Amino acid sequence: MSAASTSRHFASYGPLASAARNLTRQSCLKAPYATLRGAPQPLATEDGIPPSDNDFILSILRANPSLRDSKNYLASFGPKPVPAPSKSSPQAAAGPTQDQTALTRSQKRARQLEALQASPIVQSILDPVKRRTALVKLQGPFTDTQLDSVSRGLIYLKKLGLVSVIVVENDEFVRGDHGERAAITEETMRIVRTLERLGAPARPVLGALVRLGPDPDALEEDSRIPSPEAHTRPFDLVTLRSALRAGEIPVISPLALDSFCRSVRVDANDVIGALAKGMVDAASLDRAEGSRNAAEEEGISDDVDLTPMRLMIINREGGVPSYARHGLPHLLINLESEYEYIHDTFQAPWRDTHRTALANLALARTCLAHMPPTSSAVMVSHRSPSSLIGNLITNKPAVSSSLPHALLQGNRRLTPATPTLLRRGLEIRVLREPEAIDRTKLTALLQQSFGRTLDVDAFYARLERTLDFVIVAGDYVGAAVVTREGAGDPVTYLDKFAVLPSHQGDGTVDFLWVALHDESYGLGLSFSANPNGGRGGQGEACDLVWRSRGNNPVNKWYFERSSGHTRMGDWVLFWCDAEKPLKEEESRRNGAGLSFVEDWERGRLARWKDVVIDIPSAWAK
């Protein structure tokens, strides 16, 4: 891809780019017209160097969490309450004394440090109150250096309150080999020794925690998701509970009890699948029996919640390769709608380079079916263990999958070691007829998302005349309403883009925008043939236009995904260029590059403004 093509889009990443991004955003808002062609390339922040001890804080900073991300982290790991200073104290009443004004520099520094340590956010990061678990598949073989790097990443997670439950696997061990059992035991002990050498107490679990065969007492579940070939009972997890309560990281050998109570070697995926369901069931039983005392409910207990928050698959392969990125990893996978399609588009060479990718994909689907809806899975190479911290704090992919495709292709952060984030996800449907819309559910979604009252009669009467399509996520937890506006050659207009507040931050926004891309400005390209219930990539792309209030906080997100914007009084007009005509023109010029405005694009802004400014408000006055 040429620089000219990528230059039509712009985004900034990493802590060093934050100030520049804010300055750019302010400048764009003041400009009467702006386009993002010719802007600089994104900054790279992933250097691929194994983290050192000091990289713990740097890894947190690199995560660059949003306010919502920070709140979600604090809700999960609960900061200790900090008592407010007494208003009746003499110092508070009388103000600073002469001695206080004459503090030495060292005394001031000491007081600043005390104030920093009293911060609830700092306290929650350095000493999390609630400790939760992550299931980790450590899929070797790893060299000593690689294992050190991975172990440091897991230790950092423990510092943040996420305790790893490690299940050992090694792709080089031959199943059924005479010395396999001894090799598994030695690998387990090697991981334990590495963790303890780096300062993290660990406990080897060399006995079986799970039993062979599906759970005979399991309720009927989704037939599309195969049950694990093993199961476990709450009383089987005594050793696991003991290790977690002692502050140790359990390292589990992939063993199971057969029907004769013999310990046999099994696939690590079966052990992890059984633990995912068993740990969730055990945690539910704890709550049902009221075993947690009042102190635990207030968030001041050192006990560990058995419910897994994350599934982490750490291997040498990295994430799941994507046909849309020429074999580079998928960034975010919606398992509900993309699972079968990923199987269908998995290319033959990847079965050699990523031999366990599909098996790990199936493992993620099995585990997430039992884990809470907010949980996620991540497949990551041993080369980027620090990315696990970003995943914990933000629960988002390293690079957003809804960014423009040209930007993703030219992004230096997108490498073979980039992790793949997997969510249970939602079904995506495309509705093209007004009668197919559930008006009650769509109305409730729009009103909750925007916090305003919809003028129902006028809104749906206009959709009867102008509707192009509606993309619906799940049971109307998100929707994108697209209309065709204006006479003659109508403008493709994004009328509403909404996600329920309860689903903001769980990947629904990205799933919905990717589907919107595939049905409008990205239509006709091979990487737009995703299973979104729409055209499957067949058709002609069109420019997508929408408007937003100038003070809308969502504009930051729109700036990163649009091709350009222009001011219209109190409004900002955004658009995304139709990608297929631009790619064809660039190919025709043999990579000579694109101009800022192609001949067929001239005059379109004035026309868009005339059409969009006359679209009536959908809200009741």
XYZ file of C-alpha atoms in Angstrom:
621
model
C 0.000 0.000 0.000
C 1.386 3.397 -0.944
C 1.842 6.278 1.459
C -0.573 8.320 -0.618
C -3.395 5.889 0.062
C -2.728 5.724 3.767
C -2.401 9.482 3.980
C -6.151 9.883 3.470
C -6.638 8.824 7.070
C -5.135 9.875 10.374
C -5.029 8.690 13.968
C -2.566 8.983 16.839
C -1.607 6.322 19.341
C 0.468 6.102 22.466
C 1.108 8.454 25.388
C 3.545 10.614 23.432
C 0.791 11.447 20.925
C -1.885 12.469 23.439
C -1.000 16.162 23.553
C -0.634 16.351 19.799
C -3.941 14.601 19.298
C -5.723 17.054 21.635
C -4.149 20.026 19.881
C -5.101 18.622 16.480
C -8.671 18.058 17.611
C -8.998 21.643 18.859
C -7.610 22.989 15.614
C -9.972 20.834 13.567
C -12.987 22.085 15.486
C -12.059 25.682 14.768
C -11.374 25.135 11.101
C -14.242 25.758 8.670
C -13.121 22.754 6.635
C -10.699 19.968 7.299
C -9.689 16.747 5.662
C -7.401 14.086 7.043
C -5.546 13.289 3.844
C -1.848 13.916 4.008
C -1.708 13.787 7.821
C 1.235 12.108 9.583
C 1.461 8.381 10.243
C 0.500 7.032 13.676
C 3.194 6.756 16.276
C 4.440 3.290 17.130
C 4.535 2.312 20.816
C 5.069 -1.464 20.786
C 8.800 -2.046 20.624
C 8.671 -5.768 21.113
C 11.298 -5.642 23.904
C 10.518 -7.861 26.902
C 9.413 -5.685 29.837
C 11.732 -4.935 32.713
C 10.712 -4.262 36.302
C 10.256 -0.578 35.540
C 8.010 -1.428 32.606
C 5.143 -2.223 34.981
C 4.142 1.426 35.271
C 4.984 2.096 31.618
C 2.695 -0.749 30.574
C -0.152 0.835 32.523
C 0.491 4.178 30.876
C 0.639 2.613 27.420
C -2.838 1.189 27.972
C -4.063 4.822 27.834
C -7.408 3.937 29.492
C -10.440 6.130 28.969
C -12.555 7.400 31.855
C -14.993 4.516 31.282
C -12.118 2.014 31.277
C -10.828 3.408 34.570
C -14.263 3.275 36.174
C -14.761 -0.316 35.046
C -11.386 -1.312 36.452
C -12.142 0.380 39.775
C -15.547 -1.300 39.899
C -13.898 -4.694 39.449
C -10.988 -4.254 41.843
C -12.493 -1.762 44.305
C -10.267 0.929 45.848
C -9.964 1.089 49.576
C -12.091 3.869 51.107
C -9.975 6.834 52.124
C -11.313 8.845 55.083
C -11.871 12.500 54.325
C -9.940 15.001 56.438
C -11.887 16.314 59.394
C -13.398 19.750 58.790
C -13.144 20.571 62.483
C -9.384 20.133 62.750
C -7.487 23.242 63.864
C -5.407 23.346 60.707
C -8.482 23.187 58.506
C -10.096 26.010 60.435
C -7.129 28.285 60.856
C -5.389 27.719 57.538
C -1.647 27.067 57.072
C 0.639 27.916 59.965
C 3.965 29.669 59.708
C 5.761 26.355 60.123
C 3.812 24.923 57.213
C 4.714 27.807 54.926
C 8.356 27.283 55.803
C 8.454 23.605 54.837
C 11.711 22.433 53.395
C 11.784 20.936 49.914
C 12.194 17.410 51.324
C 9.209 17.880 53.650
C 7.053 19.073 50.785
C 8.131 16.083 48.709
C 7.238 13.744 51.584
C 3.774 15.286 51.912
C 3.196 15.053 48.174
C 4.112 11.373 48.325
C 1.665 10.855 51.201
C -1.094 12.547 49.224
C -0.310 10.408 46.181
C -0.437 7.248 48.273
C -3.830 8.321 49.636
C -5.304 8.501 46.141
C -7.945 5.778 45.749
C -6.924 5.152 42.138
C -3.242 4.724 43.046
C -4.212 2.538 45.999
C -6.394 0.343 43.797
C -3.545 -0.176 41.328
C -0.777 -0.774 43.853
C -2.891 -2.729 46.355
C -6.118 -3.988 44.770
C -8.776 -4.944 47.278
C -10.741 -7.445 45.233
C -8.650 -10.178 43.689
C -10.013 -12.001 40.677
C -8.857 -14.840 38.499
C -7.766 -15.381 34.920
C -7.451 -18.749 33.219
C -4.105 -18.909 31.423
C -3.026 -21.460 28.844
C 0.771 -21.327 28.767
C 1.443 -23.012 25.439
C 5.165 -23.640 25.022
C 7.821 -24.548 24.314
C 9.475 -21.363 25.575
C 13.145 -20.616 26.066
C 14.243 -19.449 29.504
C 14.307 -15.852 28.288
C 10.837 -16.121 26.795
C 9.467 -17.750 29.934
C 10.987 -14.973 32.055
C 9.252 -12.381 29.895
C 5.880 -14.138 30.058
C 6.198 -14.693 33.817
C 6.879 -11.013 34.424
C 3.692 -10.158 32.547
C 1.686 -12.532 34.739
C 3.296 -11.101 37.866
C 2.308 -7.595 36.756
C -1.281 -8.779 36.384
C -1.178 -10.177 39.913
C -0.040 -6.777 41.175
C -3.134 -5.322 39.514
C -5.409 -7.834 41.233
C -5.757 -10.481 38.502
C -4.356 -13.813 39.697
C -3.464 -16.298 36.970
C -4.579 -19.916 37.114
C -2.011 -21.439 34.746
C -2.538 -24.652 32.799
C 0.626 -25.984 31.185
C 0.862 -27.156 27.569
C 3.813 -27.886 25.307
C 3.369 -28.420 21.584
C 6.562 -30.490 21.322
C 5.474 -33.213 23.755
C 4.426 -36.332 21.870
C 1.074 -37.657 23.055
C 1.363 -41.144 24.444
C 5.164 -41.032 24.612
C 6.672 -43.063 27.437
C 8.326 -40.058 29.071
C 5.494 -37.570 28.496
C 4.222 -37.604 32.090
C 7.695 -36.846 33.479
C 8.203 -34.119 30.868
C 4.911 -32.452 31.841
C 5.873 -32.551 35.510
C 9.278 -31.030 34.782
C 7.714 -28.271 32.649
C 5.269 -27.471 35.454
C 8.073 -27.240 37.997
C 10.158 -25.109 35.604
C 7.358 -22.542 35.398
C 6.971 -22.573 39.190
C 10.690 -22.007 39.678
C 10.680 -19.120 37.211
C 7.764 -17.378 38.932
C 9.313 -17.783 42.373
C 12.720 -16.600 41.173
C 11.014 -13.417 39.922
C 9.319 -12.890 43.277
C 5.849 -14.440 42.846
C 4.872 -17.356 45.123
C 3.635 -20.266 42.998
C 2.266 -23.729 43.707
C 2.569 -26.743 41.408
C -0.635 -28.760 41.044
C 0.565 -32.147 39.838
C -2.656 -34.000 40.587
C -5.859 -33.974 38.540
C -8.453 -31.261 39.228
C -10.874 -32.394 36.528
C -12.634 -35.617 35.535
C -12.869 -37.117 32.077
C -16.164 -36.867 30.209
C -18.849 -34.167 29.867
C -20.592 -33.005 33.010
C -23.518 -35.401 33.532
C -25.439 -32.799 35.524
C -24.998 -29.943 33.033
C -28.117 -28.215 31.785
C -28.911 -28.250 28.083
C -26.789 -25.607 26.375
C -26.215 -24.155 22.928
C -25.795 -27.163 20.635
C -23.361 -25.201 18.442
C -20.824 -25.059 21.268
C -19.359 -28.487 22.090
C -19.106 -29.343 25.770
C -15.621 -29.779 27.245
C -14.357 -33.347 27.306
C -13.867 -33.005 31.054
C -15.685 -31.536 34.041
C -15.009 -30.644 37.652
C -16.939 -30.321 40.894
C -16.583 -27.569 43.521
C -14.981 -30.016 45.985
C -12.349 -30.858 43.331
C -11.076 -27.270 43.532
C -9.832 -27.432 47.151
C -6.175 -27.323 46.078
C -6.872 -24.436 43.741
C -8.678 -22.459 46.454
C -5.885 -23.119 48.919
C -3.238 -21.769 46.552
C -5.243 -18.645 45.724
C -6.003 -17.863 49.380
C -2.311 -18.251 50.198
C -1.454 -15.655 47.549
C 0.159 -18.238 45.282
C -0.170 -18.657 41.514
C -1.346 -22.231 40.816
C 0.455 -23.981 37.953
C -1.597 -26.976 36.806
C -0.479 -30.017 34.832
C -2.935 -31.118 32.089
C -4.207 -34.247 33.839
C -7.653 -35.711 34.462
C -9.164 -38.593 36.402
C -10.667 -41.357 34.292
C -13.570 -43.591 35.313
C -11.135 -45.808 37.260
C -9.773 -42.773 39.178
C -6.487 -42.980 37.326
C -4.660 -39.765 36.503
C -4.184 -39.531 32.727
C -2.671 -36.944 30.401
C -5.285 -34.926 28.474
C -5.307 -31.891 26.218
C -4.883 -28.635 28.121
C -7.955 -27.225 26.334
C -10.138 -29.862 28.025
C -8.742 -28.935 31.436
C -9.281 -25.211 30.830
C -12.800 -25.709 29.501
C -13.702 -27.762 32.569
C -12.148 -25.208 34.920
C -13.979 -22.311 33.250
C -17.358 -23.887 33.954
C -16.341 -25.382 37.302
C -14.910 -22.148 38.701
C -18.005 -20.188 37.643
C -20.251 -22.809 39.276
C -18.166 -22.811 42.454
C -18.286 -19.011 42.705
C -22.056 -19.056 42.187
C -22.378 -21.672 44.924
C -20.329 -19.477 47.253
C -22.726 -16.611 46.742
C -25.830 -18.778 46.997
C -24.703 -20.288 50.291
C -23.820 -16.906 51.686
C -20.279 -18.026 52.469
C -18.940 -14.531 51.980
C -19.078 -12.541 55.205
C -19.988 -8.885 55.521
C -16.361 -7.801 55.296
C -16.002 -9.510 51.926
C -19.150 -7.860 50.634
C -17.697 -4.486 51.593
C -14.594 -5.281 49.556
C -11.943 -5.606 52.297
C -11.260 -9.328 52.104
C -8.127 -10.971 50.784
C -10.132 -13.876 49.335
C -10.146 -14.385 45.561
C -13.271 -14.462 43.414
C -13.115 -17.749 41.508
C -15.160 -16.431 38.568
C -12.646 -16.020 35.700
C -12.522 -12.504 34.247
C -10.168 -13.390 31.410
C -9.002 -16.311 29.352
C -5.427 -15.748 28.193
C -3.771 -18.014 25.637
C -0.031 -17.279 25.541
C 1.823 -19.063 22.780
C 4.433 -18.690 20.043
C 1.904 -18.270 17.214
C 0.145 -15.121 18.408
C -3.458 -14.377 17.452
C -5.773 -15.755 14.811
C -4.617 -14.793 11.283
C -7.053 -12.678 9.261
C -7.702 -12.960 5.535
C -8.522 -9.228 5.524
C -5.030 -8.340 6.800
C -2.995 -10.740 4.684
C -2.328 -13.085 7.583
C -1.768 -10.515 10.308
C -3.911 -11.216 13.362
C -7.558 -10.423 13.842
C -7.850 -7.526 16.292
C -11.314 -8.219 17.698
C -13.520 -11.253 17.064
C -17.284 -11.411 17.556
C -17.608 -15.139 18.225
C -21.379 -15.107 17.863
C -21.317 -13.936 14.255
C -17.770 -14.601 12.998
C -16.819 -18.037 14.306
C -17.918 -20.092 11.306
C -16.702 -17.484 8.834
C -13.203 -17.522 10.324
C -13.129 -21.285 9.817
C -14.279 -20.884 6.207
C -11.622 -18.261 5.386
C -8.740 -19.949 7.240
C -6.116 -20.452 4.553
C -4.140 -23.653 4.037
C -0.656 -22.182 4.790
C -1.860 -21.037 8.204
C -2.475 -24.641 9.231
C 1.316 -24.957 9.337
C 2.209 -21.539 10.764
C -0.747 -21.362 13.196
C -1.458 -25.017 13.865
C -3.471 -24.483 17.049
C -5.283 -21.250 16.110
C -8.627 -22.891 15.337
C -8.438 -25.160 18.391
C -7.752 -22.111 20.571
C -10.613 -20.274 18.872
C -12.926 -23.146 19.850
C -11.526 -23.048 23.391
C -12.320 -19.338 23.655
C -15.890 -19.910 22.505
C -16.380 -22.764 24.979
C -14.988 -20.823 27.940
C -16.725 -17.521 27.190
C -20.044 -19.362 26.946
C -19.727 -20.034 30.692
C -17.904 -16.902 31.820
C -19.684 -13.576 32.575
C -20.728 -11.450 29.556
C -18.125 -8.822 30.441
C -15.312 -11.387 30.232
C -13.030 -11.679 27.237
C -10.334 -13.930 25.862
C -7.015 -12.877 24.417
C -4.548 -14.800 22.244
C -1.109 -13.302 22.532
C 2.426 -14.152 21.522
C 5.153 -14.444 24.129
C 6.707 -11.419 22.377
C 4.173 -8.965 23.796
C 3.309 -9.944 27.385
C 3.006 -6.299 28.440
C -0.099 -6.047 26.255
C -1.896 -8.203 28.830
C -1.918 -5.219 31.180
C -3.608 -3.036 28.586
C -6.158 -5.771 27.983
C -6.923 -6.032 31.704
C -7.399 -2.302 32.227
C -9.260 -1.466 29.017
C -10.709 -4.846 27.923
C -10.129 -3.622 24.357
C -7.934 -4.707 21.442
C -4.491 -3.163 21.044
C -5.765 -1.303 17.959
C -9.452 -0.662 17.312
C -10.859 -2.889 14.587
C -13.246 -0.143 13.481
C -10.480 2.234 12.383
C -10.158 2.807 8.612
C -8.719 -0.207 6.835
C -5.983 1.812 5.124
C -4.850 3.087 8.511
C -4.760 -0.415 9.961
C -2.741 -1.697 7.018
C -0.143 1.042 7.483
C -0.057 0.878 11.265
C 3.301 -0.170 12.669
C 1.582 -1.415 15.826
C -0.126 -4.123 13.793
C 2.449 -6.935 13.682
C 2.372 -10.746 13.812
C 2.694 -10.381 17.607
C -0.395 -8.156 17.972
C -2.893 -9.884 20.281
C -6.346 -11.037 19.188
C -9.173 -10.111 21.567
C -12.240 -12.349 21.527
C -15.685 -11.532 22.905
C -18.751 -13.704 23.165
C -20.317 -11.035 20.993
C -23.731 -10.561 19.476
C -25.627 -11.521 16.377
C -25.519 -8.806 13.716
C -28.527 -8.362 11.404
C -29.200 -5.995 8.505
C -32.845 -4.964 8.020
C -33.857 -3.296 4.763
C -37.621 -2.962 5.144
C -39.317 -0.603 7.639
C -41.775 -3.378 8.534
C -38.897 -5.564 9.785
C -37.975 -3.037 12.486
C -39.180 -3.642 16.041
C -40.193 -0.057 16.667
C -40.697 -0.485 20.401
C -37.187 -1.849 20.925
C -35.529 0.624 18.554
C -37.298 3.532 20.248
C -36.187 2.338 23.691
C -32.595 1.964 22.436
C -32.458 5.461 20.920
C -34.001 7.141 23.953
C -31.725 5.394 26.441
C -28.630 5.998 24.333
C -29.274 9.686 23.615
C -31.156 10.495 26.823
C -33.906 12.276 24.859
C -37.507 11.625 23.886
C -38.038 10.471 20.320
C -40.741 12.042 18.163
C -41.967 8.566 17.302
C -44.584 9.324 14.647
C -42.443 11.774 12.695
C -39.296 9.634 12.923
C -40.849 6.438 11.611
C -42.873 8.287 8.978
C -39.592 9.634 7.589
C -38.021 6.152 7.681
C -40.929 4.856 5.592
C -39.806 7.233 2.834
C -36.016 7.270 3.193
C -34.795 4.071 4.875
C -31.770 2.384 3.298
C -31.024 -0.168 6.029
C -30.797 -0.672 9.780
C -27.994 -2.722 11.356
C -29.105 -4.301 14.636
C -26.751 -5.797 17.224
C -28.246 -8.512 19.395
C -31.709 -7.802 20.739
C -31.505 -4.087 19.901
C -28.611 -3.358 22.248
C -27.105 -1.356 19.377
C -28.256 -0.074 16.003
C -27.105 2.012 13.039
C -29.909 3.646 11.029
C -28.924 4.649 7.486
C -31.184 6.616 5.144
C -31.062 7.950 1.584
C -31.581 11.715 1.627
C -32.190 14.274 -1.116
C -33.585 14.120 -4.632
C -31.798 12.809 -7.719
C -28.639 11.036 -6.586
C -29.440 10.603 -2.887
C -26.900 11.003 -0.090
C -26.214 7.947 2.098
C -26.769 9.389 5.555
C -26.035 7.856 8.956
C -29.134 9.040 10.744
C -28.617 7.327 14.118
C -25.779 5.334 15.681
C -26.665 4.103 19.154
C -25.529 1.544 21.721
C -27.131 0.955 25.115
C -25.048 2.408 27.964
C -24.788 -1.065 29.504
C -23.031 -2.330 26.338
C -20.677 0.582 25.776
C -17.143 -0.698 26.238
C -17.905 -4.364 25.556
C -17.020 -4.334 21.861
C -20.547 -3.703 20.555
C -19.593 -0.276 19.182
C -16.751 -1.726 17.118
C -18.849 -4.674 15.927
C -21.557 -2.275 14.785
C -19.199 0.144 13.009
C -17.405 -2.653 11.155
C -20.784 -3.872 9.894
C -21.656 -0.299 8.884
C -18.389 -0.059 6.950
C -19.092 -3.326 5.153
C -22.571 -2.201 4.083
C -21.725 1.316 2.884
C -18.363 2.951 2.215
C -16.397 -0.320 2.332
C -18.784 -2.296 0.132
C -17.324 -4.221 -2.795
C -13.943 -5.018 -1.233
C -12.817 -8.508 -0.266
C -12.258 -7.603 3.371
C -15.873 -6.352 3.618
C -17.356 -9.813 3.079
C -17.966 -10.357 6.794
C -20.990 -12.316 8.052
C -23.112 -9.357 9.085
C -26.335 -10.558 7.510
C -25.980 -8.018 4.703
C -24.629 -7.997 1.173
C -21.543 -10.067 1.927
C -19.226 -7.574 0.219
C -21.153 -7.627 -3.072
C -22.104 -4.189 -4.402
C -20.823 -0.689 -5.029
C -19.438 1.490 -2.275
C -20.925 4.906 -1.489
C -19.767 7.875 0.560
C -21.246 7.842 4.070
C -22.211 11.190 5.600
C -23.448 12.176 9.060
C -23.677 15.194 11.316
C -22.964 15.740 15.000
C -23.232 18.661 17.399
C -19.939 20.512 17.749
C -19.851 19.852 21.511
C -20.662 16.150 21.248
C -18.013 14.197 23.239
C -18.350 11.318 20.751
C -16.751 13.534 18.069
C -13.299 12.389 19.175
C -14.268 8.861 18.148
C -15.770 10.130 14.868
C -12.612 12.102 14.005
C -10.566 8.901 14.123
C -12.905 6.972 11.831
C -13.946 9.563 9.294
C -12.106 10.626 6.152
C -12.797 14.293 6.841
C -15.127 16.833 8.408
C -16.365 20.378 7.950
C -18.088 22.899 10.209
C -21.742 23.837 9.662
C -22.519 26.419 12.342
C -23.251 24.452 15.506
C -22.820 21.179 13.640
C -19.869 19.165 12.362
C -20.401 17.280 9.115
C -18.406 14.027 8.905
C -17.929 11.714 5.968
C -16.189 8.471 5.022
C -14.966 8.200 1.431
C -16.176 5.259 -0.635
C -13.090 3.036 -0.606
C -13.469 0.929 -3.739
C -13.381 3.803 -6.316
C -10.300 5.244 -4.613
C -8.484 1.913 -4.657
C -9.340 1.402 -8.318
C -8.113 4.895 -9.194
C -4.883 4.397 -7.287
C -4.327 1.088 -9.062
C -4.972 2.753 -12.437
C -2.275 5.318 -11.655
C 0.215 2.587 -10.760
C 0.659 3.856 -7.222
C 1.237 7.489 -8.252
C -1.046 8.576 -5.408
C -4.370 10.330 -4.985
C -5.132 14.023 -4.935
C -6.897 15.642 -1.994
C -10.044 15.965 -4.125
C -10.615 13.696 -7.089
C -12.613 14.948 -10.078
C -15.770 13.037 -9.141
C -15.573 14.432 -5.575
C -15.710 18.101 -6.564
C -18.751 19.970 -5.310
C -19.933 17.181 -3.054
C -19.402 19.099 0.206
C -21.728 21.916 -0.813
C -24.351 19.395 -1.867
C -24.009 17.388 1.331
C -24.433 20.536 3.407
C -27.565 21.541 1.539
C -29.117 18.109 2.047
C -28.012 17.395 5.611
C -28.857 20.808 7.060
C -32.507 20.342 6.071
C -32.956 16.944 7.739
C -35.437 17.487 10.585
C -34.645 16.598 14.176
C -35.919 13.230 15.371
C -36.461 14.443 18.932
C -39.614 15.752 20.548
C -39.449 19.402 21.523
